[in-house]
Coordinates of C-alpha atoms in Angstrom, one line a residue:
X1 CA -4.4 29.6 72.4
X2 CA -7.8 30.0 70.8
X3 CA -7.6 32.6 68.0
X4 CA -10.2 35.7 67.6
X5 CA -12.8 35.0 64.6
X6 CA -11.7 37.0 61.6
X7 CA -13.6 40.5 60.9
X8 CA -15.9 40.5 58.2
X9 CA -14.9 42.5 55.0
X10 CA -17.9 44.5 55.5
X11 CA -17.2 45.5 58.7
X12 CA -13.3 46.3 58.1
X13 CA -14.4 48.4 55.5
X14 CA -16.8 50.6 57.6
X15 CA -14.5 50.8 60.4
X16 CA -12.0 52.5 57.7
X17 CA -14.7 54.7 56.2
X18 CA -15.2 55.6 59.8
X19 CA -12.1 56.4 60.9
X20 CA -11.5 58.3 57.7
X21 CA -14.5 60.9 58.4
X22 CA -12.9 61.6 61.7
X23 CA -9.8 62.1 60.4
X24 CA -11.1 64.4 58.0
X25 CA -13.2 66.6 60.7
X26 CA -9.9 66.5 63.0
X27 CA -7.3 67.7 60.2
X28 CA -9.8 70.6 59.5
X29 CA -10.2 71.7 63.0
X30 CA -6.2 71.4 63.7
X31 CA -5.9 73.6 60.5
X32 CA -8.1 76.7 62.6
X33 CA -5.4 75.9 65.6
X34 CA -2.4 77.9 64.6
X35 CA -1.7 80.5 67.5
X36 CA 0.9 80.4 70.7
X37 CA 1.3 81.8 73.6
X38 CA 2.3 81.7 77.3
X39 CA -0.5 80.0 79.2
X40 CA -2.1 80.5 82.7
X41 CA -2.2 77.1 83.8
X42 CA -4.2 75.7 87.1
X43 CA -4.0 72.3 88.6
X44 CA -6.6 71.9 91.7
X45 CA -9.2 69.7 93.0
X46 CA -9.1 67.2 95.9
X47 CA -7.4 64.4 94.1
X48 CA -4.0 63.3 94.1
X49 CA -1.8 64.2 90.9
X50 CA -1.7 68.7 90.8
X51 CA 1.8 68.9 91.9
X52 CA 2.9 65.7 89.4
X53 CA 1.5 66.9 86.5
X54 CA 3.1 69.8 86.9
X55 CA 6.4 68.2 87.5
X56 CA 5.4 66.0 84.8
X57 CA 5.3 69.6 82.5
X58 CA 8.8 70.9 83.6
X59 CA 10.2 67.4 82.4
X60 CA 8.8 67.7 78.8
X61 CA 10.4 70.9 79.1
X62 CA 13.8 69.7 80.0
X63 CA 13.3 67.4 77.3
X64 CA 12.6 70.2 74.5
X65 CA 16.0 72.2 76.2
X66 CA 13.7 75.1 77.2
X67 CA 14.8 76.5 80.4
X68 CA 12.5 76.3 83.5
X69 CA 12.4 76.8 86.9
X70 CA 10.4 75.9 90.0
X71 CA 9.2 77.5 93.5
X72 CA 7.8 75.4 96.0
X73 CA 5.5 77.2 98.5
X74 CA 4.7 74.8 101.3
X75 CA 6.8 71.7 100.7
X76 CA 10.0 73.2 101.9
X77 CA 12.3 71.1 102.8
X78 CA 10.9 67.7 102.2
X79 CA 12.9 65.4 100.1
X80 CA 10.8 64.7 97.8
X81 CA 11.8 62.1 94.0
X82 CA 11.3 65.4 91.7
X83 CA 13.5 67.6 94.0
X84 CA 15.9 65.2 93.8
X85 CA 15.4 64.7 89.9
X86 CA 15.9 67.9 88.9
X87 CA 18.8 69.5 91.5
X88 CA 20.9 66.2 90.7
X89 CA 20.5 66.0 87.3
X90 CA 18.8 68.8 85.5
X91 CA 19.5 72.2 87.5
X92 CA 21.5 73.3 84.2
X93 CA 17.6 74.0 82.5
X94 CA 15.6 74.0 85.7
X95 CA 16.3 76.3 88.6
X96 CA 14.6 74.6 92.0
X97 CA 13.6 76.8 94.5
X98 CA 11.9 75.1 98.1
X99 CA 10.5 78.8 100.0
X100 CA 7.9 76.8 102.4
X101 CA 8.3 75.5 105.8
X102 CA 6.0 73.0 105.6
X103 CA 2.1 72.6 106.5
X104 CA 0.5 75.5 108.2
X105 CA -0.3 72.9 111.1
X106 CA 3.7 71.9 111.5
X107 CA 4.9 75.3 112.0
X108 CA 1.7 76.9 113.7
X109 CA 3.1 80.5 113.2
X110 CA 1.1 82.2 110.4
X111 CA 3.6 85.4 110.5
X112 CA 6.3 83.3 109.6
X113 CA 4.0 81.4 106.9
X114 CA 3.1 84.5 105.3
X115 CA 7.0 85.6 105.7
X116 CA 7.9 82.4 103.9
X117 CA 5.0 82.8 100.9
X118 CA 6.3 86.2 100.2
X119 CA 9.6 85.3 99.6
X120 CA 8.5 82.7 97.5
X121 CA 6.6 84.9 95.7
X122 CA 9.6 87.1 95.1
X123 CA 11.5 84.8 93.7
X124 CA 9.2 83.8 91.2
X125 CA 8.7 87.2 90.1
X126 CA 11.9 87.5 89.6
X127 CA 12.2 84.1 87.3
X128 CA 8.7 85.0 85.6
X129 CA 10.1 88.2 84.5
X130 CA 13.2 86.7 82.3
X131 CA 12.2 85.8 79.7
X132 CA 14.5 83.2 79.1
X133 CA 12.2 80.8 81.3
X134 CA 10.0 79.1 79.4
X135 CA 7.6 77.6 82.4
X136 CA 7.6 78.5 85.7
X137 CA 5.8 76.2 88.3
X138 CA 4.2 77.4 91.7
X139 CA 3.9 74.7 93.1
X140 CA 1.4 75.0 96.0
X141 CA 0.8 78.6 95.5
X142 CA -3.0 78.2 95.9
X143 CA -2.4 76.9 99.5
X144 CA -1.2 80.3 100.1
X145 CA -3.9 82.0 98.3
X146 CA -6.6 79.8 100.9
X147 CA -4.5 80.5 103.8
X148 CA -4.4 84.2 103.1
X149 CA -0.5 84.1 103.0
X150 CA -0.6 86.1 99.3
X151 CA -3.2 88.2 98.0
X152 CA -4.4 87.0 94.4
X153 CA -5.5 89.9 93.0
X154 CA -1.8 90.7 93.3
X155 CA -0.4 87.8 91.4
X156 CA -3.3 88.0 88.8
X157 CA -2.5 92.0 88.3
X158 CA 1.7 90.9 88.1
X159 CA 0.7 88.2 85.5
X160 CA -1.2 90.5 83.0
X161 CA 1.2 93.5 83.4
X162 CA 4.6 91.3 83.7
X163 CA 4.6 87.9 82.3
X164 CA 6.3 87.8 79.1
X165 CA 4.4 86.8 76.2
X166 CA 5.6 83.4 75.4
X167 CA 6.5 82.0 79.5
X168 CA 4.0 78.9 80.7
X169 CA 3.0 79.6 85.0
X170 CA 1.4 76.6 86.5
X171 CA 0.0 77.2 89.7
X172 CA -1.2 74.1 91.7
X173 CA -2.7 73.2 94.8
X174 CA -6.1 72.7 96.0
X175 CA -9.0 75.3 96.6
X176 CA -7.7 77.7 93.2
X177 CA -9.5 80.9 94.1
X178 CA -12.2 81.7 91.4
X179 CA -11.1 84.8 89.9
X180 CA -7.7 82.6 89.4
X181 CA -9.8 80.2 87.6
X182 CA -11.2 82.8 85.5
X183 CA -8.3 84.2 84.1
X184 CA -6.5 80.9 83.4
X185 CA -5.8 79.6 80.0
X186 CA -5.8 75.5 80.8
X187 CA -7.8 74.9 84.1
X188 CA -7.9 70.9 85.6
X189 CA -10.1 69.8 88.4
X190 CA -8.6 66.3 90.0
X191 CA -11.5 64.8 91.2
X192 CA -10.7 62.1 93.8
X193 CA -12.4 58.5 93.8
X194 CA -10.4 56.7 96.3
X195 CA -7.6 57.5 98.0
X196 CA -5.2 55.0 100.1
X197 CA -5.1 57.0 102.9
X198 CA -8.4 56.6 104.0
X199 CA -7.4 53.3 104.6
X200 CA -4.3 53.6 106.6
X201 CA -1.8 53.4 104.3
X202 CA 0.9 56.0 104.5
X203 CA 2.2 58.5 101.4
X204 CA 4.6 56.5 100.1
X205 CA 7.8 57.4 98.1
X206 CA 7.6 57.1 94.7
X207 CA 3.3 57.6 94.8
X208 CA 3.1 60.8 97.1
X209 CA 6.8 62.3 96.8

């Protein structure tokens, strides 16, 4: 196997210089960083990865031992690798809590939808108000806001007057309403460049669930 040229002197030294500056400018703005608090966090967009970067959030949670919980809104009762995660091996620091029935095009009865949304919603009120929870995820939830199923002006008002100062919500799902995105902390857009769908291939376990 060929080996790489060596790097000059010169230019190991400017690389160093370099990097040094940077370090420099980053120590001094991480110095101006020193607050906390409970953050209003969005996941939307039409790309794949809202719900698992959520998920993803609640694990580093479990990780730190701070207690969490989540509330599905549309998945209901799919069986899905983080459901199965967390009831089997983590429901100790993470309470799980599946309130959909699925799509709005499987069950085709937007009474019982909206039925379903509202008891999700009152459950998580109920876990976003101890303050013992450190994050709460909703997953979906803005599937409900674009169906109508919950009003968001409703959510947003329970948030300012009732979330305790130091508890994480992540709400995910595509289509975040705008005055949502406004009053959010951490907002992230998944953009989506290509999807396998598009070419037949189904959601599989493991990628999708």
């Amino acid at each position: 196997m060929t080996q790489p040229d060596p790097i000059p002197e010169q230019d190991l030294a400017r690389h160093a210089q370099k990097m040094a500056k940077k370090k420099a400018a980053r120590d001094r703005m991480m110095e101006t960083k020193t607050g906390e608090k409970g953050l209003i966090i969005v996941h939307t967009g039409p790309g794949k990865g809202k719900s698992s970067s959520g998920f993803g959030m609640i694990m580093r949670c479990i990780a730190h031992d701070m207690p969490c919980a989540v509330v599905q809104f549309i998945k209901g009762a799919w069986d899905t690798g983080e459901r199965r995660l967390l009831t089997t091996h983590f429901a100790d620091l993470c309470q799980f809590h599946s309130m959909g029935e699925g799509f709005t095009w499987e069950t085709q009865d937007k009474s019982r939808d909206i039925a379903a949304a509202e008891a999700g919603w009152a459950k998580a009120r109920d876990l976003i108000r101890d303050p013992a929870n450190r994050m709460i995820l909703l997953d979906e939830i803005n599937i409900a806001f674009r169906y109508g199923y919950l009003d968001v002006a409703q959510v947003l008002a329970f948030l300012e007057a009732e979330k305790p100062p130091m508890t994480h919500v992540v709400l995910t799902g595509r289509g975040a309403p705008e005055s949502l995105i406004e009053a959010a902390d951490l907002v992230t857009e998944m953009g989506q460049v290509k999807h396998p769908f598009r070419a037949g291939i189904k959601a599989q376990a493991g990628v999708e669930f």
